[in-house]
Short mmCIF file of C-alpha atoms in Angstrom, two decimals:
data_model
loop_
_atom_site.label_atom_id
_atom_site.label_comp_id
_atom_site.label_asym_id
_atom_site.label_seq_id
_atom_site.Cartn_x
_atom_site.Cartn_y
_atom_site.Cartn_z
CA MET A 1 -6.05 -137.40 -39.39
CA THR A 2 -8.54 -140.19 -38.86
CA LEU A 3 -9.56 -143.24 -40.86
CA PHE A 4 -12.82 -145.15 -40.60
CA GLN A 5 -12.50 -148.65 -39.22
CA ASP A 6 -14.08 -151.32 -41.38
CA GLU A 7 -16.65 -153.48 -39.71
CA VAL A 8 -17.04 -157.21 -40.10
CA GLU A 9 -19.73 -156.91 -42.74
CA ALA A 10 -18.33 -156.62 -46.23
CA THR A 11 -21.36 -154.81 -47.59
CA PRO A 12 -22.54 -152.12 -45.19
CA THR A 13 -26.23 -151.91 -44.57
CA ARG A 14 -28.32 -148.98 -43.49
CA GLY A 15 -27.64 -148.04 -39.91
CA THR A 16 -24.06 -149.38 -39.78
CA THR A 17 -21.85 -147.34 -37.45
CA TYR A 18 -18.21 -146.66 -38.31
CA LEU A 19 -15.91 -145.76 -35.42
CA PRO A 20 -13.05 -143.37 -36.18
CA VAL A 21 -9.56 -144.48 -35.21
CA LEU A 22 -6.37 -142.45 -34.96
CA ASP A 23 -3.75 -143.08 -37.61
CA ASP A 24 -0.32 -142.29 -36.15
CA ASP A 25 1.41 -142.54 -39.55
CA ALA A 26 -0.83 -139.97 -41.25
CA PRO A 27 0.79 -136.64 -42.22
CA PRO A 28 -0.24 -133.57 -40.19
CA ALA A 29 -3.22 -131.57 -41.38
CA GLN A 30 -2.42 -128.53 -43.48
CA PRO A 31 -3.83 -125.35 -41.89
CA ARG A 32 -6.09 -123.18 -44.00
CA THR A 33 -4.39 -119.91 -44.82
CA SER A 34 -7.65 -117.95 -44.66
CA LEU A 35 -8.46 -118.99 -41.09
CA GLY A 36 -7.00 -117.51 -37.94
CA ARG A 37 -4.43 -114.76 -37.76
CA PRO A 38 -2.69 -114.12 -41.11
CA SER A 39 1.00 -114.73 -41.35
CA PRO A 40 3.43 -111.98 -42.50
CA GLU A 41 3.57 -113.55 -45.95
CA GLU A 42 -0.23 -113.51 -46.23
CA SER A 43 -0.36 -109.87 -45.11
CA ILE A 44 2.23 -108.88 -47.69
CA LEU A 45 0.31 -110.81 -50.33
CA ALA A 46 -2.96 -109.05 -49.41
CA TRP A 47 -1.39 -105.58 -49.48
CA GLY A 48 0.41 -106.39 -52.72
CA THR A 49 -2.85 -107.55 -54.28
CA TRP A 50 -4.61 -104.28 -53.58
CA ALA A 51 -1.54 -102.25 -54.56
CA ALA A 52 -1.55 -104.01 -57.91
CA ALA A 53 -5.30 -103.34 -58.19
CA LEU A 54 -4.62 -99.64 -57.51
CA GLY A 55 -2.09 -99.47 -60.33
CA LEU A 56 -4.34 -101.41 -62.68
CA ALA A 57 -7.29 -99.10 -61.89
CA TRP A 58 -5.16 -96.04 -62.66
CA LEU A 59 -4.07 -97.60 -65.96
CA VAL A 60 -7.66 -98.44 -66.96
CA THR A 61 -9.28 -95.13 -65.97
CA GLN A 62 -6.49 -92.74 -66.96
CA ARG A 63 -4.91 -94.35 -70.00
CA LEU A 64 -7.14 -96.98 -71.61
CA LEU A 65 -10.76 -95.82 -71.10
CA PRO A 66 -12.34 -92.35 -70.82
CA LEU A 67 -13.46 -92.89 -67.22
CA ALA A 68 -12.30 -89.72 -65.52
CA GLY A 69 -13.51 -88.93 -62.02
CA VAL A 70 -13.12 -90.31 -58.54
CA PRO A 71 -16.31 -92.48 -58.56
CA TRP A 72 -15.23 -94.38 -61.66
CA PHE A 73 -11.74 -94.85 -60.22
CA VAL A 74 -13.14 -96.29 -56.97
CA VAL A 75 -15.43 -98.69 -58.82
CA VAL A 76 -12.71 -99.92 -61.16
CA PHE A 77 -10.27 -100.20 -58.24
CA PHE A 78 -12.69 -102.41 -56.29
CA VAL A 79 -13.43 -104.64 -59.30
CA CYS A 80 -9.73 -105.02 -60.03
CA GLY A 81 -9.12 -105.84 -56.38
CA LEU A 82 -11.68 -108.65 -56.53
CA LEU A 83 -10.09 -110.03 -59.70
CA MET A 84 -6.59 -109.87 -58.25
CA SER A 85 -7.80 -111.54 -55.03
CA ALA A 86 -9.31 -114.35 -57.08
CA VAL A 87 -6.07 -114.80 -59.04
CA THR A 88 -3.85 -114.91 -55.95
CA GLY A 89 -6.30 -117.27 -54.24
CA ALA A 90 -6.21 -119.63 -57.21
CA MET A 91 -2.42 -119.60 -57.14
CA HIS A 92 -2.25 -120.64 -53.48
CA GLY A 93 -5.30 -122.68 -52.53
CA GLY A 94 -7.63 -123.57 -55.34
CA LEU A 95 -11.36 -122.88 -55.61
CA ILE A 96 -12.04 -122.74 -51.85
CA GLU A 97 -9.32 -120.15 -51.33
CA VAL A 98 -10.68 -118.12 -54.26
CA ARG A 99 -14.14 -118.05 -52.70
CA ASP A 100 -12.76 -117.10 -49.28
CA ARG A 101 -10.65 -114.26 -50.64
CA VAL A 102 -13.39 -112.84 -52.87
CA ALA A 103 -16.00 -113.05 -50.09
CA GLY A 104 -13.63 -111.45 -47.59
CA SER A 105 -12.82 -108.66 -50.02
CA MET A 106 -16.49 -107.97 -50.70
CA VAL A 107 -17.36 -107.87 -46.99
CA THR A 108 -14.39 -105.62 -46.22
CA GLY A 109 -15.23 -103.37 -49.16
CA GLY A 110 -18.83 -103.03 -48.01
CA ALA A 111 -17.73 -102.12 -44.50
CA VAL A 112 -15.27 -99.54 -45.84
CA LEU A 113 -17.96 -98.07 -48.11
CA VAL A 114 -20.44 -97.69 -45.26
CA GLY A 115 -17.79 -96.21 -42.97
CA ALA A 116 -16.64 -93.77 -45.65
CA ALA A 117 -20.22 -92.65 -46.32
CA LEU A 118 -20.84 -92.10 -42.62
CA VAL A 119 -17.58 -90.24 -42.02
CA SER A 120 -18.01 -88.07 -45.12
CA THR A 121 -21.58 -87.15 -44.16
CA ILE A 122 -20.69 -86.21 -40.60
CA GLY A 123 -17.55 -84.40 -41.75
CA TYR A 124 -19.43 -82.36 -44.35
CA ILE A 125 -22.11 -81.39 -41.84
CA PHE A 126 -19.55 -80.12 -39.35
CA TYR A 127 -17.56 -78.46 -42.16
CA ARG A 128 -20.56 -76.45 -43.31
CA GLY A 129 -21.81 -75.62 -39.82
CA TRP A 130 -18.59 -75.01 -37.88
CA GLU A 131 -18.87 -71.20 -37.95
CA PRO A 132 -22.23 -70.90 -36.14
CA LEU A 133 -21.11 -73.53 -33.64
CA LEU A 134 -18.28 -71.25 -32.51
CA HIS A 135 -20.73 -68.71 -31.06
CA ALA A 136 -22.22 -69.40 -27.62
CA ASN A 137 -25.44 -67.59 -28.50
CA PHE A 138 -26.20 -70.35 -31.02
CA PHE A 139 -26.93 -72.67 -28.08
CA LEU A 140 -28.38 -70.12 -25.64
CA GLU A 141 -30.73 -67.97 -27.76
CA ASP A 142 -33.72 -68.47 -30.02
CA MET A 143 -34.62 -66.86 -33.35
CA SER A 144 -37.01 -64.21 -32.03
CA GLY A 145 -36.55 -61.10 -34.18
CA VAL A 146 -33.67 -62.63 -36.17
CA GLY A 147 -33.83 -62.81 -39.93
CA PRO A 148 -32.36 -65.51 -42.21
CA SER A 149 -29.51 -63.25 -43.39
CA ASP A 150 -28.52 -61.84 -39.97
CA PRO A 151 -24.99 -62.63 -38.71
CA PHE A 152 -24.18 -65.61 -36.55
CA THR A 153 -23.73 -63.41 -33.51
CA GLU A 154 -27.53 -63.14 -33.33
CA GLY A 155 -30.04 -65.92 -32.74
CA GLY A 156 -29.68 -69.59 -31.99
CA VAL A 157 -31.40 -72.96 -31.82
CA LEU A 158 -32.38 -73.09 -28.15
CA HIS A 159 -36.08 -73.21 -29.03
CA ALA A 160 -35.49 -76.09 -31.46
CA ILE A 161 -33.42 -78.05 -28.93
CA VAL A 162 -36.10 -77.66 -26.26
CA GLY A 163 -38.82 -78.66 -28.71
CA THR A 164 -36.96 -81.78 -29.85
CA ILE A 165 -36.33 -82.90 -26.26
CA VAL A 166 -39.96 -82.34 -25.27
CA GLN A 167 -41.36 -84.14 -28.30
CA LEU A 168 -39.00 -87.09 -27.97
CA SER A 169 -39.78 -87.33 -24.25
CA ILE A 170 -43.50 -87.56 -25.00
CA ALA A 171 -42.91 -90.17 -27.71
CA VAL A 172 -40.62 -92.27 -25.49
CA ALA A 173 -43.01 -92.09 -22.53
CA ILE A 174 -45.76 -93.50 -24.74
CA THR A 175 -43.91 -95.97 -26.93
CA LEU A 176 -41.47 -97.54 -24.45
CA PRO A 177 -44.08 -99.26 -22.22
CA LEU A 178 -46.35 -100.02 -25.17
CA GLY A 179 -43.53 -101.39 -27.31
CA ILE A 180 -42.03 -103.59 -24.60
CA GLY A 181 -45.50 -104.71 -23.52
CA THR A 182 -46.33 -105.67 -27.09
CA ALA A 183 -43.09 -107.61 -27.36
CA VAL A 184 -43.80 -109.43 -24.08
CA PHE A 185 -47.26 -110.34 -25.35
CA MET A 186 -45.91 -111.68 -28.64
CA THR A 187 -43.06 -113.62 -27.00
CA GLU A 188 -44.34 -114.78 -23.62
CA VAL A 189 -48.09 -115.13 -24.19
CA GLY A 190 -48.27 -116.26 -27.80
CA GLY A 191 -51.32 -117.71 -29.46
CA LYS A 192 -53.15 -116.94 -32.67
CA PHE A 193 -53.77 -113.31 -31.76
CA ALA A 194 -50.03 -112.86 -31.09
CA LYS A 195 -49.36 -113.86 -34.70
CA VAL A 196 -51.80 -111.19 -35.86
CA VAL A 197 -50.12 -108.60 -33.64
CA ARG A 198 -46.68 -109.56 -34.95
CA THR A 199 -47.90 -109.21 -38.53
CA VAL A 200 -49.32 -105.75 -37.81
CA VAL A 201 -46.11 -104.65 -36.07
CA GLU A 202 -43.96 -105.86 -38.96
CA ALA A 203 -46.22 -104.06 -41.43
CA MET A 204 -46.07 -100.83 -39.42
CA THR A 205 -42.27 -100.77 -39.53
CA ALA A 206 -42.58 -99.82 -43.21
CA LEU A 207 -45.17 -97.11 -42.52
CA PRO A 208 -44.25 -93.85 -44.33
CA SER A 209 -43.66 -90.97 -41.97
CA ILE A 210 -46.06 -88.70 -43.84
CA VAL A 211 -48.86 -91.21 -43.21
CA ALA A 212 -48.20 -91.11 -39.47
CA GLY A 213 -48.31 -87.32 -39.55
CA LEU A 214 -51.55 -87.33 -41.52
CA PHE A 215 -53.08 -89.82 -39.08
CA ILE A 216 -52.39 -87.63 -36.04
CA TYR A 217 -53.38 -84.52 -37.98
CA SER A 218 -56.73 -85.95 -39.06
CA VAL A 219 -57.59 -87.57 -35.70
CA PHE A 220 -56.04 -85.33 -33.07
CA ILE A 221 -56.19 -81.94 -34.76
CA VAL A 222 -59.12 -82.11 -37.22
CA ALA A 223 -61.47 -84.59 -35.54
CA LEU A 224 -60.82 -83.76 -31.88
CA GLY A 225 -60.18 -80.06 -32.46
CA TYR A 226 -56.83 -79.72 -30.66
CA PRO A 227 -54.41 -77.12 -32.06
CA ARG A 228 -51.00 -77.84 -33.49
CA SER A 229 -48.63 -78.36 -30.60
CA GLY A 230 -45.70 -80.28 -29.28
CA LEU A 231 -48.10 -82.89 -27.91
CA ALA A 232 -49.44 -83.63 -31.38
CA ALA A 233 -45.87 -83.86 -32.72
CA GLY A 234 -44.94 -86.23 -29.89
CA LEU A 235 -47.90 -88.45 -30.75
CA ALA A 236 -46.88 -88.50 -34.41
CA LEU A 237 -43.33 -89.44 -33.50
CA GLY A 238 -44.73 -92.11 -31.18
CA VAL A 239 -46.60 -93.69 -34.09
CA MET A 240 -43.31 -93.90 -35.96
CA MET A 241 -41.28 -95.21 -33.01
CA LEU A 242 -43.74 -97.79 -31.66
CA PRO A 243 -43.27 -100.53 -34.31
CA ILE A 244 -39.50 -100.09 -34.25
CA ILE A 245 -39.29 -100.56 -30.48
CA ALA A 246 -41.82 -103.40 -30.46
CA ARG A 247 -40.11 -105.32 -33.27
CA ALA A 248 -36.61 -104.92 -31.86
CA SER A 249 -37.79 -105.83 -28.34
CA ASP A 250 -39.50 -108.93 -29.71
CA VAL A 251 -36.25 -110.09 -31.28
CA VAL A 252 -34.34 -109.40 -28.06
CA LEU A 253 -36.79 -111.29 -25.85
CA ARG A 254 -36.64 -114.31 -28.14
CA VAL A 255 -32.90 -114.52 -27.57
CA VAL A 256 -33.32 -114.93 -23.79
CA PRO A 257 -32.54 -118.62 -23.02
CA GLY A 258 -35.59 -120.73 -22.29
CA GLY A 259 -33.74 -122.43 -19.45
CA LEU A 260 -33.98 -119.27 -17.38
CA ARG A 261 -37.76 -119.24 -17.73
CA GLU A 262 -37.99 -122.94 -16.91
CA ALA A 263 -35.80 -122.54 -13.83
CA SER A 264 -37.92 -119.66 -12.55
CA LEU A 265 -41.15 -121.54 -13.11
CA ALA A 266 -39.70 -124.66 -11.46
CA LEU A 267 -38.88 -122.62 -8.35
CA GLY A 268 -42.53 -121.65 -8.00
CA ALA A 269 -42.60 -118.21 -9.63
CA SER A 270 -45.59 -117.22 -11.71
CA ARG A 271 -45.34 -116.39 -15.38
CA TRP A 272 -45.50 -112.63 -14.82
CA LYS A 273 -42.93 -112.72 -12.02
CA THR A 274 -40.69 -114.68 -14.35
CA VAL A 275 -41.10 -112.02 -17.03
CA TRP A 276 -40.55 -109.14 -14.61
CA HIS A 277 -37.68 -110.54 -12.55
CA VAL A 278 -35.91 -112.84 -15.03
CA VAL A 279 -36.69 -112.14 -18.69
CA LEU A 280 -36.70 -108.33 -18.72
CA PRO A 281 -33.55 -107.86 -16.58
CA THR A 282 -31.71 -110.37 -18.75
CA ALA A 283 -32.74 -108.57 -21.93
CA ARG A 284 -32.16 -105.05 -20.57
CA PRO A 285 -29.14 -104.20 -22.79
CA GLY A 286 -31.03 -105.38 -25.85
CA LEU A 287 -34.10 -103.39 -24.84
CA ALA A 288 -31.89 -100.32 -24.55
CA THR A 289 -30.76 -100.96 -28.12
CA ALA A 290 -34.42 -101.13 -29.18
CA LEU A 291 -35.03 -97.79 -27.49
CA ILE A 292 -32.00 -96.31 -29.25
CA LEU A 293 -33.31 -97.48 -32.63
CA GLY A 294 -36.67 -95.89 -31.89
CA ILE A 295 -35.12 -92.59 -30.83
CA ALA A 296 -32.92 -92.57 -33.94
CA ARG A 297 -36.03 -93.03 -36.08
CA GLY A 298 -38.03 -90.32 -34.34
CA ALA A 299 -35.31 -87.71 -33.87
CA GLY A 300 -34.82 -87.08 -37.58
CA GLU A 301 -38.44 -87.13 -38.75
CA THR A 302 -39.56 -83.90 -40.43
CA SER A 303 -42.87 -84.51 -42.20
CA PRO A 304 -44.88 -85.60 -39.10
CA VAL A 305 -43.56 -82.60 -37.17
CA LEU A 306 -44.27 -80.28 -40.09
CA LEU A 307 -47.93 -81.35 -40.16
CA THR A 308 -48.61 -81.49 -36.43
CA SER A 309 -46.46 -79.00 -34.53
CA GLY A 310 -45.93 -75.94 -36.67
CA ALA A 311 -42.88 -73.67 -36.29
CA ALA A 312 -42.17 -71.05 -33.65
CA ALA A 313 -39.19 -68.71 -33.45
CA PHE A 314 -39.24 -68.60 -29.65
CA VAL A 315 -38.90 -71.11 -26.83
CA VAL A 316 -42.05 -73.11 -26.05
CA ALA A 317 -41.60 -75.57 -23.18
CA ASN A 318 -45.28 -76.46 -22.67
CA PRO A 319 -46.27 -79.17 -25.18
CA THR A 320 -49.92 -78.04 -25.09
CA ASP A 321 -49.19 -74.32 -25.50
CA GLY A 322 -49.42 -73.81 -29.25
CA VAL A 323 -46.88 -74.42 -31.98
CA MET A 324 -43.43 -75.76 -31.09
CA ASN A 325 -40.31 -75.87 -33.21
CA SER A 326 -37.79 -78.73 -33.39
CA LEU A 327 -34.37 -79.32 -34.87
CA PRO A 328 -35.52 -81.22 -38.01
CA LEU A 329 -38.12 -78.54 -38.72
CA PHE A 330 -35.57 -75.77 -38.08
CA ILE A 331 -33.18 -77.43 -40.53
CA TYR A 332 -35.93 -77.79 -43.14
CA THR A 333 -37.09 -74.17 -42.96
CA ASN A 334 -33.57 -72.73 -43.08
CA VAL A 335 -32.47 -74.85 -46.02
CA ARG A 336 -35.56 -73.79 -47.95
CA SER A 337 -34.80 -70.08 -47.41
CA GLY A 338 -32.00 -70.07 -49.98
CA GLN A 339 -29.84 -67.73 -47.88
CA GLY A 340 -26.23 -68.77 -47.36
CA THR A 341 -26.26 -67.76 -43.70
CA ALA A 342 -29.49 -69.65 -43.06
CA GLU A 343 -28.10 -72.76 -44.75
CA ASP A 344 -25.03 -72.62 -42.51
CA ARG A 345 -27.36 -72.38 -39.52
CA ALA A 346 -29.18 -75.44 -40.81
CA PHE A 347 -25.96 -77.45 -41.03
CA ALA A 348 -24.99 -76.30 -37.54
CA ALA A 349 -28.42 -77.40 -36.26
CA ALA A 350 -27.87 -80.78 -37.94
CA ALA A 351 -24.59 -81.09 -36.03
CA VAL A 352 -26.42 -80.25 -32.80
CA LEU A 353 -29.02 -82.91 -33.62
CA LEU A 354 -26.27 -85.49 -34.08
CA ILE A 355 -24.73 -84.53 -30.74
CA LEU A 356 -28.13 -84.64 -29.02
CA VAL A 357 -28.95 -88.10 -30.39
CA LEU A 358 -25.48 -89.33 -29.40
CA ALA A 359 -26.03 -88.01 -25.87
CA LEU A 360 -29.38 -89.82 -25.67
CA PHE A 361 -27.68 -93.01 -26.86
CA VAL A 362 -25.06 -92.74 -24.12
CA VAL A 363 -27.70 -92.12 -21.45
CA ALA A 364 -29.73 -95.13 -22.61
CA ARG A 365 -26.64 -97.33 -22.56
CA LEU A 366 -25.65 -96.18 -19.08
CA LEU A 367 -29.12 -96.84 -17.72
CA ALA A 368 -29.26 -100.31 -19.27
CA ARG A 369 -25.76 -101.58 -18.57
CA PRO A 370 -25.46 -104.63 -16.30
CA ARG A 371 -24.81 -104.21 -12.63
CA GLY A 372 -21.55 -106.13 -12.83
CA GLY A 373 -22.85 -109.13 -10.91
CA LYS A 374 -23.24 -107.16 -7.69
CA PRO A 375 -26.35 -108.25 -5.74
CA SER A 376 -28.99 -105.69 -4.92
CA LEU A 377 -29.39 -104.10 -1.50
CA ARG A 378 -32.48 -106.17 -0.81
CA ALA A 379 -30.65 -109.41 -1.64
CA ARG A 380 -27.70 -108.48 0.57
CA LEU A 381 -29.97 -107.62 3.50
CA PHE A 382 -31.87 -110.86 3.06
CA ALA A 383 -28.61 -112.81 2.99
CA ARG A 384 -27.56 -111.28 6.32
CA ARG A 385 -30.71 -112.41 8.14
CA PRO A 386 -30.55 -115.52 10.36
CA PRO A 387 -32.08 -118.68 8.87
CA GLU A 388 -35.01 -118.62 11.27
CA VAL A 389 -35.86 -115.04 10.28
CA ARG A 390 -35.73 -115.86 6.57
CA SER A 391 -38.21 -118.67 6.97
#
């Protein structure tokens, strides 16, 4: 607890400085209950608040109002929880405590809602597609000669898996250097044209996927005369992934401390050596996240693939050799068939797509993780040289 020491002047003027002094007789500061680790009493109070909200929601939805159904119960339960949190906060800490409790409840409720939506979606996909996933042929065979109502012991999604990997590989090979290069230009070079580029990149992040597919279809297929193929689908996915990677990489490169750049330039390195040896290695985990966001955007796109690649029931590994199927397109065609067996295959293919994207995420993270502070082989060899050899 500190008090401000009065200066000699009775009437303070502008610019007067007051020095804080320690008051030994002041009572100790009261800790805020909402900060730090909650005490057992606070935990019991929080659980009791939401237990009371649960009972109040049941009373409102089941006895007082005709609001039957789980969605209404969840909504009323959350609203009652906010009201009860505000009441308990007012009883213990006043307006500030009320705001803290209500804000914390809203943030926690939003996180629980997002987590529940994600878990329910993934759980339902695996619930509907678990039966085809139990057969090994689903991963090792294609759909050549297999109808939509044939049993799960026949056919598979090998052709769709191969097509998705090939198309994503083409899109990543194009968009990764272009996206990072665009971000380096916007961050490290700057200027008026960099502002124009940033505006275009931000506008392209909201580009509808069907527009990207139509662009590649009209330019690559209609104007240039190339057939529908995996290459055209990879280009369409690249159009969708490029602004995502460029925008995320731009944000990551801005976070790199400017002191690292200044230190490199002060040691005599050029601007491009500073970017290559200092900025990009420092931002490598963030650039991997940008790549992951781009892959997540491109892996689930259906309309660009539908317009540019076509569908094949057999394995096509050459991206220039005619039509090529993919997992999103396989899911779309099987759901549209209306057959129960085909719909189960579609859900199983959706589960495979989730697993494939997760595997790509893990690979990107492993490739971009830090080296743990261990110097490179070149640095260790240089450190072992005698001083006269180094010079």
